XYZ file of C-alpha atoms in Angstrom:
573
model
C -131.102 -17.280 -168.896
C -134.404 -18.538 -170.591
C -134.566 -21.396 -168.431
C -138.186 -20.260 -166.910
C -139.455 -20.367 -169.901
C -141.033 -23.743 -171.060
C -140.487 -22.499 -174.646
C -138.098 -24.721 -177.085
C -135.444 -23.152 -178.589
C -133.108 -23.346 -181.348
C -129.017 -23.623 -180.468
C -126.974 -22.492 -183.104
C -123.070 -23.041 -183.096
C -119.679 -22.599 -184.457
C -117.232 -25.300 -185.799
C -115.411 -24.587 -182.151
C -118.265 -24.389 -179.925
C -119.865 -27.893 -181.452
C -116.582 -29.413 -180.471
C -116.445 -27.536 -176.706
C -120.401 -28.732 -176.266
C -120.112 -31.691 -177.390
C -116.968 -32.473 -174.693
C -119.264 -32.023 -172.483
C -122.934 -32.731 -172.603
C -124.670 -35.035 -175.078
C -128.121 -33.912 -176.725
C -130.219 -35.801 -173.980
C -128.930 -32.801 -172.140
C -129.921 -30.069 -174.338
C -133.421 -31.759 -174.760
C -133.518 -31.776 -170.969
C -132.969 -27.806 -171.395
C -135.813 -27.337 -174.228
C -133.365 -27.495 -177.302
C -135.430 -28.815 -179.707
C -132.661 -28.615 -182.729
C -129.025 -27.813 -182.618
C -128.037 -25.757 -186.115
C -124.685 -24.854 -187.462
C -124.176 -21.397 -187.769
C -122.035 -21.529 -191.017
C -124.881 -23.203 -193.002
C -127.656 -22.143 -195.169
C -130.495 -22.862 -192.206
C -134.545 -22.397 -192.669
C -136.305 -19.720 -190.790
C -137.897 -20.507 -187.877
C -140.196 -17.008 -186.679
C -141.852 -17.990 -184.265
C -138.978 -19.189 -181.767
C -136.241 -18.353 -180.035
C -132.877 -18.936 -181.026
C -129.668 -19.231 -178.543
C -126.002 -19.115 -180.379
C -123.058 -19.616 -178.875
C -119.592 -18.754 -181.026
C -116.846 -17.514 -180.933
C -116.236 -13.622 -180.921
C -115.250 -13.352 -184.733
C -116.504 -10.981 -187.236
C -117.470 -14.384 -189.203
C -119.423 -15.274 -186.718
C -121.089 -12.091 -185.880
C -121.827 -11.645 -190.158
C -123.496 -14.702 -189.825
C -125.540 -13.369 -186.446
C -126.435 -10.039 -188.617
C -127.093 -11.817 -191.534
C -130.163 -14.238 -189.607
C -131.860 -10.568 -188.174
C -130.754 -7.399 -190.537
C -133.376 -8.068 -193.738
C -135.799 -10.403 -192.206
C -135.336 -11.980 -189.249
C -135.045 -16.240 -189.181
C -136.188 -15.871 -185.278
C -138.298 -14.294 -182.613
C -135.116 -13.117 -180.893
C -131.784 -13.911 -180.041
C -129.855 -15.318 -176.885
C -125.987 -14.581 -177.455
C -122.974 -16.182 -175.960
C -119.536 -15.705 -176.850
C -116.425 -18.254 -176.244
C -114.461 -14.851 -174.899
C -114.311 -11.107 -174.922
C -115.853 -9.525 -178.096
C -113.726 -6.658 -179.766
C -115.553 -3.502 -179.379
C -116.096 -2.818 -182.792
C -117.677 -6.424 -183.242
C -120.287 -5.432 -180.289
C -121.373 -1.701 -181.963
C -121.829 -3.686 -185.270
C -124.439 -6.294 -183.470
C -126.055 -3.429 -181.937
C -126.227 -1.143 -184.656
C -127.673 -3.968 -187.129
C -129.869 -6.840 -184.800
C -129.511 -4.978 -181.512
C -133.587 -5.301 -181.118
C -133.914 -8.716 -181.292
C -131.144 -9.184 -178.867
C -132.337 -10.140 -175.555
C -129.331 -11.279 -173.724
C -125.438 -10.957 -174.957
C -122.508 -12.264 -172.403
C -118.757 -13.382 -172.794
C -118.550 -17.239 -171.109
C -115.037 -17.032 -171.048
C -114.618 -20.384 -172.307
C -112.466 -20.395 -175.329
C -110.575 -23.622 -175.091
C -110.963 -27.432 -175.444
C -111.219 -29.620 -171.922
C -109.347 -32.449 -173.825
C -109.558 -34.705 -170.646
C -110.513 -33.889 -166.832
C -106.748 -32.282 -166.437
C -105.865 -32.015 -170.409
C -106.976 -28.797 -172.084
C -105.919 -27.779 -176.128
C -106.662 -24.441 -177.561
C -108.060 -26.260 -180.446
C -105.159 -25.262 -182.878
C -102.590 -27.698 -184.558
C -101.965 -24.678 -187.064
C -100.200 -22.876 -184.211
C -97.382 -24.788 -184.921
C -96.326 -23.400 -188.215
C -97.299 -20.299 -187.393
C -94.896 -19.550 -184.478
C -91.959 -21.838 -185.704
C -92.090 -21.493 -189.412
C -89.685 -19.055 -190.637
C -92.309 -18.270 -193.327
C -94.944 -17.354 -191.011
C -95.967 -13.947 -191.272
C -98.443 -14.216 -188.116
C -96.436 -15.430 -185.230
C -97.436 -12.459 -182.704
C -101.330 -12.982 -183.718
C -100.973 -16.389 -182.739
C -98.827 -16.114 -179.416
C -102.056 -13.494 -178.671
C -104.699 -16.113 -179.316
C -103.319 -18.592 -177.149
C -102.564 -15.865 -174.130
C -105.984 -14.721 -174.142
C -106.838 -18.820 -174.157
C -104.504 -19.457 -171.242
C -106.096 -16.865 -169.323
C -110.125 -18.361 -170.413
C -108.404 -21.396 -168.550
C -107.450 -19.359 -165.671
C -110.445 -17.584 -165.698
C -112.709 -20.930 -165.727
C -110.624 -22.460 -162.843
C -110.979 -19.261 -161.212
C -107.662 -18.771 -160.520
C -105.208 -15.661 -160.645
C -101.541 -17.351 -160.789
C -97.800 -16.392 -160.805
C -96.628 -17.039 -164.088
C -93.114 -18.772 -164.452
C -91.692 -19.608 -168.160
C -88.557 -21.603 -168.738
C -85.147 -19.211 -170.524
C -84.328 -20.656 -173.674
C -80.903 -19.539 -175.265
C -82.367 -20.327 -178.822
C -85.905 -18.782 -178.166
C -87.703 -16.419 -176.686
C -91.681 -17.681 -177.275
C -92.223 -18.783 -173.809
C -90.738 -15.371 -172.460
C -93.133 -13.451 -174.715
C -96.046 -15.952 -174.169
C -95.492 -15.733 -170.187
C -95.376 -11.557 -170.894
C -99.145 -11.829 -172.710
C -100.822 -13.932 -170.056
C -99.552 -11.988 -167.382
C -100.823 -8.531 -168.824
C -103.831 -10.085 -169.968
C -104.728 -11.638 -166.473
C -103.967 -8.605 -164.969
C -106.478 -6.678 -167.252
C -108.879 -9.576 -166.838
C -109.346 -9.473 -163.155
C -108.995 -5.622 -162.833
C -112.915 -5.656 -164.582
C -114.013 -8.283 -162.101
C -118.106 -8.660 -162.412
C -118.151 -7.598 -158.645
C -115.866 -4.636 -158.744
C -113.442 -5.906 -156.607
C -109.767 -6.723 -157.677
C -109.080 -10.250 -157.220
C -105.902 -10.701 -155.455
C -103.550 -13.606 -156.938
C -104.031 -16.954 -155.733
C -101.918 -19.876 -154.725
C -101.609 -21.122 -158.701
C -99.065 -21.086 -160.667
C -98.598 -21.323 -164.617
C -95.618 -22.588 -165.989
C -94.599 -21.581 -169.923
C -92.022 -23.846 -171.769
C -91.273 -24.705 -175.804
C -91.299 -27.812 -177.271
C -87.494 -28.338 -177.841
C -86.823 -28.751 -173.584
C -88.018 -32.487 -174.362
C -87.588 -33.676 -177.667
C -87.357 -37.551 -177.054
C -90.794 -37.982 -175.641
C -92.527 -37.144 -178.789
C -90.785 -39.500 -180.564
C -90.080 -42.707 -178.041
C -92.893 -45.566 -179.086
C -94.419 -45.502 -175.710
C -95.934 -48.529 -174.327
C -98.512 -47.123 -171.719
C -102.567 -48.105 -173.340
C -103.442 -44.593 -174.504
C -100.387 -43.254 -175.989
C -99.441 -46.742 -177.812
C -103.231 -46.489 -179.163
C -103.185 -43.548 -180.771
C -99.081 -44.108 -182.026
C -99.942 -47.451 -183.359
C -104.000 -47.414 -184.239
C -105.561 -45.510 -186.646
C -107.483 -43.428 -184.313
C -108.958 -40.182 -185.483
C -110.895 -37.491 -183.716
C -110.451 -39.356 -181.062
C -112.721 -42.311 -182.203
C -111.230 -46.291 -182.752
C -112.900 -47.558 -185.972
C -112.690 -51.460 -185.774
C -114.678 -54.602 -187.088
C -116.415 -56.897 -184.786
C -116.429 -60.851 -185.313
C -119.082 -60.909 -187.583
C -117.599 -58.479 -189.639
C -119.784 -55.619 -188.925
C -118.071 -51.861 -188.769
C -118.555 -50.218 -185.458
C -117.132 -47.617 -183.859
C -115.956 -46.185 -180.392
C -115.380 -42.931 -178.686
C -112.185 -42.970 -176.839
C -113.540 -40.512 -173.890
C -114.425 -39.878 -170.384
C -117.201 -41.606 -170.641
C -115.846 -44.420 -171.078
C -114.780 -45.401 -167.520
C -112.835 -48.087 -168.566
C -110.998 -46.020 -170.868
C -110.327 -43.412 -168.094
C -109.074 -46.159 -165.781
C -106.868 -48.226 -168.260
C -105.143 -45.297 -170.370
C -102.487 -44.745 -168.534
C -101.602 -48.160 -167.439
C -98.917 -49.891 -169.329
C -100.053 -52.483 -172.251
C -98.735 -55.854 -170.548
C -100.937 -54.898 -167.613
C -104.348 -53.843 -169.700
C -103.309 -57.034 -171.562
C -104.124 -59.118 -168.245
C -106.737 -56.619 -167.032
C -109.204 -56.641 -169.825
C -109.985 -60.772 -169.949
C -110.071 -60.935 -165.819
C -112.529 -58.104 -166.362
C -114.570 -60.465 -168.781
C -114.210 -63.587 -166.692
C -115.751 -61.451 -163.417
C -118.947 -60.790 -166.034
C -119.025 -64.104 -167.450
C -119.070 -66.019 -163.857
C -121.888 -63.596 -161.929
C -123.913 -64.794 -165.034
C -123.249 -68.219 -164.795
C -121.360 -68.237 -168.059
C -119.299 -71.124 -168.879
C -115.595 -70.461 -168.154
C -113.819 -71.263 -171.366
C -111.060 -68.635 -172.894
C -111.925 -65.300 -173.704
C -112.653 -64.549 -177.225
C -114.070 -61.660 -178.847
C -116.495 -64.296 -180.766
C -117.634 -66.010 -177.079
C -118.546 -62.407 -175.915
C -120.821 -61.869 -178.861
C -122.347 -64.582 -178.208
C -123.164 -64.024 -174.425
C -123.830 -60.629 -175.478
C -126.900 -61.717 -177.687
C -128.045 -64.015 -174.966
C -127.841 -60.909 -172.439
C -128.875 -57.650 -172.768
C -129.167 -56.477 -169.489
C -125.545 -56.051 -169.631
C -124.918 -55.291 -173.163
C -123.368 -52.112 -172.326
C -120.841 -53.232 -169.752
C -119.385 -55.636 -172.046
C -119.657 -53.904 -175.149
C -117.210 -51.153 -173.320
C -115.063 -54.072 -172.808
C -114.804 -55.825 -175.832
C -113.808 -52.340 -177.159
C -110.602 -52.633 -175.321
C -109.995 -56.251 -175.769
C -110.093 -55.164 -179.336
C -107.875 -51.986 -179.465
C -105.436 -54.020 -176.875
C -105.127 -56.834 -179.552
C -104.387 -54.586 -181.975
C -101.686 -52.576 -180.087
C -100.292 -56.035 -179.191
C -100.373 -57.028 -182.986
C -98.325 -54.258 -183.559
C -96.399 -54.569 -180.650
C -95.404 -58.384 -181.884
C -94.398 -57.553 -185.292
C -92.620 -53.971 -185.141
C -92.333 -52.201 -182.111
C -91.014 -54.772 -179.633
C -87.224 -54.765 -181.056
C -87.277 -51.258 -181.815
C -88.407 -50.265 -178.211
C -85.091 -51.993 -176.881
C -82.477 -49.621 -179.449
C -84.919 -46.506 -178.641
C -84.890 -46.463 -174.335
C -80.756 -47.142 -174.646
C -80.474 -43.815 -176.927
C -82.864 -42.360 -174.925
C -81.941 -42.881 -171.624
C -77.801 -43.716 -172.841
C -77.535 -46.885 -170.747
C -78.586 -50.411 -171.483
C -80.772 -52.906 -169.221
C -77.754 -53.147 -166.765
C -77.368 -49.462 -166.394
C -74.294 -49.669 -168.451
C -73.592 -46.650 -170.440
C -73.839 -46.561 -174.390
C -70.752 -45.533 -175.382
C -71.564 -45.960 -179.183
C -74.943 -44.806 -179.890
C -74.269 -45.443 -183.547
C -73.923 -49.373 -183.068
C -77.614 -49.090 -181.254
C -78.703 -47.339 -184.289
C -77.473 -49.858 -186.816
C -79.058 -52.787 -186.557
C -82.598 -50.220 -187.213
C -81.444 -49.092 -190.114
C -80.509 -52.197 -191.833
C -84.214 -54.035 -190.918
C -87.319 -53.354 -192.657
C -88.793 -50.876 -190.460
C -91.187 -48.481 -191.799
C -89.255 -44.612 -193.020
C -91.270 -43.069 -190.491
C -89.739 -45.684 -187.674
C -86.439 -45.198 -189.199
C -86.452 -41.117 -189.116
C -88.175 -41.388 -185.336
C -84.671 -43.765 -184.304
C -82.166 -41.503 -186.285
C -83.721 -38.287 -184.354
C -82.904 -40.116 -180.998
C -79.578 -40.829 -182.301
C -79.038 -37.241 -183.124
C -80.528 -36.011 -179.998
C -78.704 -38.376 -178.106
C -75.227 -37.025 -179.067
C -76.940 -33.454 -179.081
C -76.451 -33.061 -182.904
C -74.350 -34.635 -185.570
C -71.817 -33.156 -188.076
C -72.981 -32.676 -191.615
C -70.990 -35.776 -193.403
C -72.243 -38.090 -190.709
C -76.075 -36.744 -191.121
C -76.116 -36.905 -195.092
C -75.022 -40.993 -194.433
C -77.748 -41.748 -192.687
C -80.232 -39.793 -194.924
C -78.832 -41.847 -197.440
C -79.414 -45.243 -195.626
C -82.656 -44.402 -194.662
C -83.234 -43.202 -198.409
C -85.015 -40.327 -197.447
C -82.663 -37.868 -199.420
C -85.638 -36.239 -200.896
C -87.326 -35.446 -197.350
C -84.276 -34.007 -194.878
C -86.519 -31.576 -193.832
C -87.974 -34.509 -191.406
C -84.969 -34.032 -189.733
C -83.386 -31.059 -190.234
C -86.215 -28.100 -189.705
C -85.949 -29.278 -186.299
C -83.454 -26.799 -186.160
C -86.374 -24.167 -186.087
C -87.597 -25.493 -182.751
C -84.233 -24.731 -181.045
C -82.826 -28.618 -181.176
C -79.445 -29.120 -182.303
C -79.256 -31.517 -185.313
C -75.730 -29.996 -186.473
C -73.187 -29.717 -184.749
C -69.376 -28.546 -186.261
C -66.872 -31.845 -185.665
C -64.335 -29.412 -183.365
C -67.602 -28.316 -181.287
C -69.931 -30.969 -179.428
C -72.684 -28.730 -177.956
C -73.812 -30.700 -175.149
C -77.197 -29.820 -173.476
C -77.480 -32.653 -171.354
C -80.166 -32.253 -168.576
C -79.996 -33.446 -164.745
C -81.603 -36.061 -164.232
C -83.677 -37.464 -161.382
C -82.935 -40.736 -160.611
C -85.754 -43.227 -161.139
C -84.174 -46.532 -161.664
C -86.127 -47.577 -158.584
C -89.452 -47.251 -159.602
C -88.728 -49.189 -163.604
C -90.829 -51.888 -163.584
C -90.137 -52.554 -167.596
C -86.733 -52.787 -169.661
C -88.771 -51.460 -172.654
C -90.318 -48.507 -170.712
C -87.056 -47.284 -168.558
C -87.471 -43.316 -169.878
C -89.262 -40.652 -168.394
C -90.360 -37.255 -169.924
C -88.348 -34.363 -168.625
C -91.653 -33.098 -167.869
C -92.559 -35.086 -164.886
C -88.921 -33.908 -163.275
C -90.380 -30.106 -164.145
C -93.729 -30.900 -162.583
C -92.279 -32.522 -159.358
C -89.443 -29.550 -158.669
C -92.009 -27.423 -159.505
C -94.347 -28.563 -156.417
C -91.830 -29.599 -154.339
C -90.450 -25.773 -155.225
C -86.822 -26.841 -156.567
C -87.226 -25.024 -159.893
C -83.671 -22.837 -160.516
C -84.941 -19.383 -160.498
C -82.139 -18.771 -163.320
C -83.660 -21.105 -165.441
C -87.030 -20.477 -164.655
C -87.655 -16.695 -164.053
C -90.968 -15.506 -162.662
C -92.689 -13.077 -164.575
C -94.871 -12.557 -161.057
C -95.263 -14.263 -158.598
C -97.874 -15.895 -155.958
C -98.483 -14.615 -153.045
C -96.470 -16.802 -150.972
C -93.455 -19.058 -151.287
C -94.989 -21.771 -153.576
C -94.809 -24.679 -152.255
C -96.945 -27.337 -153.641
C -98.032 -28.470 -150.487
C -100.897 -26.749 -149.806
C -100.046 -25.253 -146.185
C -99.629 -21.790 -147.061
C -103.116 -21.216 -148.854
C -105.163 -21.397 -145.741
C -105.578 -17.199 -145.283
C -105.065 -16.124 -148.662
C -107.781 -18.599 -150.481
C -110.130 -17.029 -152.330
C -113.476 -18.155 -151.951
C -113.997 -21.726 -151.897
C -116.084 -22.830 -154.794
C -117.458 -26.050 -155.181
C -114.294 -27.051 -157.170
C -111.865 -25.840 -154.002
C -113.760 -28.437 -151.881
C -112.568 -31.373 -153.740
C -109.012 -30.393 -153.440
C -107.048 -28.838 -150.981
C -104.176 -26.972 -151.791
C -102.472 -25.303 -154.929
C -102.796 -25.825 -158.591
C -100.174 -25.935 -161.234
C -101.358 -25.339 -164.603
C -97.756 -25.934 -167.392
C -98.764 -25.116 -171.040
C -96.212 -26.470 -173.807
C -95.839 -24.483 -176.753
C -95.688 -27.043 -180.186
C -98.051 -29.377 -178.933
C -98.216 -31.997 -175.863
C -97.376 -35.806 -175.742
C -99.468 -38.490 -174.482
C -96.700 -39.764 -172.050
C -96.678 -36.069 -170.969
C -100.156 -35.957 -170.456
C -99.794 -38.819 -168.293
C -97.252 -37.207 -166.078
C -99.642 -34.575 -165.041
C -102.131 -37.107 -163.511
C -98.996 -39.314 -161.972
C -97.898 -36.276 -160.316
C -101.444 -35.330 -159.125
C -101.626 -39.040 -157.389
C -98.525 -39.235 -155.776
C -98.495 -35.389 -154.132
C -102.803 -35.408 -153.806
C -101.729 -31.573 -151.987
C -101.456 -30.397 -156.166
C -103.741 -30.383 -158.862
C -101.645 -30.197 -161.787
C -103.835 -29.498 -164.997
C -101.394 -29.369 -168.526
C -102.128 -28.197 -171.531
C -101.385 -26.910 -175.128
C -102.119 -25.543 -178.697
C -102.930 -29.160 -179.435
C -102.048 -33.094 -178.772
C -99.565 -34.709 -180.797
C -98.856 -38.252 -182.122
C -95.393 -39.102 -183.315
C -96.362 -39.178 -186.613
C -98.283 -35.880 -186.435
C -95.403 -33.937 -184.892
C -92.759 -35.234 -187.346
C -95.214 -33.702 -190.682
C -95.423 -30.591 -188.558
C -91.779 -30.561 -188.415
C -91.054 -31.389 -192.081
C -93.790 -28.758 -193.057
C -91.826 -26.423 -191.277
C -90.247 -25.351 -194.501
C -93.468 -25.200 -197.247
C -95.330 -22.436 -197.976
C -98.880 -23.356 -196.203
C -101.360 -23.586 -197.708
C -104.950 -22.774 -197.096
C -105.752 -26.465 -196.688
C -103.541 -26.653 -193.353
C -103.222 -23.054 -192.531
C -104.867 -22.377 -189.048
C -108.043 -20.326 -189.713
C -107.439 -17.100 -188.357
C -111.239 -15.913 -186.921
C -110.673 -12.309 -187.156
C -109.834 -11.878 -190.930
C -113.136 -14.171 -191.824
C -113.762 -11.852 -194.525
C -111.332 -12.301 -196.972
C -111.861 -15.920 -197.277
């Protein structure tokens, strides 16, 4: 909107919006545009009169106090440019107009209220969701199941697409059916007040709503694909790998997608990065005449001060030679002989494919090595999930043996999420899952399981999903079929995006928080059928360790330190 102008401006943001920007442009970009400054909006920030000022936020009465607050007395700016994340309540609007309404020159809903993680990841931005909807202290479960509908459909909305919306039945809850109720209403209401005036008919998409309890074990398993053993094993936070180079200096790395070796090693499994990375090197090293001795991290500083031209390149690579050392470290000392125990209670058979008929002898030999608690509780949880839930006498044991009397709840509020950790000795519940078979495609004994979500996705495109199981809350227009053929007539429009890919999309959202492996699944999938774009998503990504304090703080009162900031009661804090 102020693009002819040759003026600079001022962008002023929100804690959420100077995450979403900066996913996606870097400020070389919004110098390109005439930003001269980017300001946060929740600061104390110096008047600046004589220029314009653009802020994008989120539609919050925080947000638009702070808005009033730069124009009602004296105004900081010439004027303002507004954008909000998603639709602004309507007493929010009438109390920008009434106060700053003059110095308003443009106001518009983006529709863009949710984090594009990776190029088919997306988070709403909001780990606190968790204790909100499976707490049984949470007072705000409804508010939150809301927030994320009206983020699901900003997803929708940006992909411009107008799906059937499928959820999976639960027999302990009902959050997906109520989620899958909220997005449907709310897309319907959405594309009712279409800019054009014209009712968007649905399109050949489809959305797919499950909890967090229909897969358990992948949360848990220590993976041993690049990007999920990374952030399991390395201390890797906001999404950036802190590590010391040779000479001892602190540096650090963004773990993004720009970083296209990043993007084309993170889903690959460790002993192949492990190869991958020095042949990478090697190729470097010989078109600059580089004497071929071994790889070490102390030989590539040393070309690297003797070569700038390609500084970059192999700074992007000693990165991952780095970050794959240290997985492998870890993978050496720890991980290796728990993997083996893990995959047989995970998948119940050994190497051979012969079944484990006593999970507690796998278990065992864990418990009585010094693993760390956290290892310990992750390989009791696929015990108990392995026998779908243990009686009371046998579960107080191994609290005891893994001393962790004083902390149960790492176990047992896992209850709240539906999963069966007790079980009465005259009554084994069994919820034991059809598998497909995959023994085929294992390439390695310590990587044999696969998340129940990649069976979902592929039934799901190759339209096998039990209608029982998985009712529709509506429906596409057509028999969906994954495979594209049917979406010929109906297609809306072809934008830009619709030219890359032909056929449907499947968008799955996971309420509790998504895996890495799962995250994976969704670009395997994408590969293998190229007629589906499946895009996955939910309130926010989880690490083993992150999900299993989640779970334990299940049963505390939260506090204001971890509760999720609720936007729309901004005043109170």
């Amino acid at each position: 909107d102020c693009r002819k102008s040759e003026v600079w401006k001022i962008l002023i943001l929100d804690a959420f919006t100077t995450k979403l920007l900066s996913s996606c442009c870097k400020m070389s970009d919004l110098m390109s545009e005439k930003i001269t400054i980017v300001e946060n909006l929740d600061k104390n920030r110096e008047p600046v009169p004589e220029m314009n000022a653009i802020y994008f936020m989120s539609p919050t009465a925080k947000c638009v106090d702070a808005l009033i607050g730069d124009f009602k007395s004296k105004p900081k700016y010439k004027a303002a440019y507004v954008y909000f994340t998603d639709y602004l309540p309507d007493d929010l609007f009438n109390n920008m107009k009434m106060y700053c309404g003059k110095y308003i020159r443009v106001c518009k809903e983006l529709n863009m209220s949710f984090m594009p993680q990776e190029a088919q990841v997306f988070t709403c931005d909001n780990p606190g969701a968790f204790w909100s909807i499976y707490s049984p202290k949470s007072q705000d479960k409804k508010k939150t199941l809301e927030k994320l509908a009206d983020q699901l459909v900003s997803v929708c909305a940006t992909l411009d697409e107008y799906p059937g919306v499928r959820y999976k039945k639960d027999s302990n809850l009902d959050n997906a059916k109520t989620l899958a109720e909220l997005v449907d209403n709310k897309l319907a209401r959405y594309y009712e007040l279409d800019d054009s005036g014209k009712k968007k008919e649905k399109t050949q998409a489809q959305v797919l709503i499950l909890e967090r309890d229909f897969d358990p074990i992948s949360p848990i398993l220590h993976e041993l694909t690049y990007q999920a053993m990374a952030y399991d094993l390395v201390d890797i936070q906001n999404d950036t790998y802190n590590y010391k180079s040779k000479d001892g200096a602190e540096k650090q790395a963004l773990l993004n997608e720009d970083d296209m070796l990043w993007v084309k090693l993170r889903h690959r499994h460790i002993a192949e990065v492990s190869a991958e990375i020095p042949k990478l090197v090697k190729e470097i090293s010989a078109s600059k005449k580089q004497p071929d001795g071994k790889i070490t991290i102390s030989n590539l500083a040393q070309m690297m001060k003797k070569m700038p031209s390609f500084r970059r390149q192999l700074t992007e690579k000693t990165v991952h030679l780095q970050l794959a050392e240290d997985c492998m470290q870890c993978y050496s000392n720890n991980v290796e002989k728990l993997c083996k125990a893990e995959q047989d209670l995970a998948v119940g058979s050994d190497v051979e494919g012969v079944k484990v008929k006593d999970p507690m002898r796998t278990l065992l030999p864990v418990l009585l090595h010094q693993y760390s608690t956290y290892d310990k509780i992750r390989a009791v949880l696929l015990y108990i999930f392995s026998v779908s839930g243990t009686t009371d006498e046998n579960l107080s044991k191994l609290i005891q043996h893994v001393k962790i009397e004083d902390e149960r709840d790492f176990i047992l509020n896992w209850k709240e999420l539906g999963v069966p950790i007790i079980t009465s000795p005259t009554f084994f519940f069994s919820r034991k899952t059809v598998r497909r078979d995959r023994s085929q495609e294992e390439k390695y004994n310590l990587s044999r399981w696969t998340p129940v979500i990649k069976d979902v996705i592929e039934d799901a495109v190759e339209n096998k999903l039990d209608i029982k199981e998985w009712p529709h809350q509506s429906e596409s227009p057509a028999v969906w079929n994954g495979s594209g053929a049917v979406s010929a007539r109906q297609k809306h429009k072809a934008s830009a995006q619709d030219e890359r890919r032909s056929g449907s999309r499947l968008i799955i959202f996971i309420l509790g928080g998504i895996s890495f492996s799962e995250m994976r699944c969704a670009y395997e999938v994408t590969q293998s059928v190229k007629s589906c774009e499946v895009i996955i998503g939910s309130s926010h990504i989880l690490t083993p360790k992150s999900l299993l304090d989640n779970i334990k703080a299940l049963s505390k009162e939260v506090t204001l330190k971890n509760k999720p900031f609720y936007k729309n009661v901004s005043n109170r804090q």
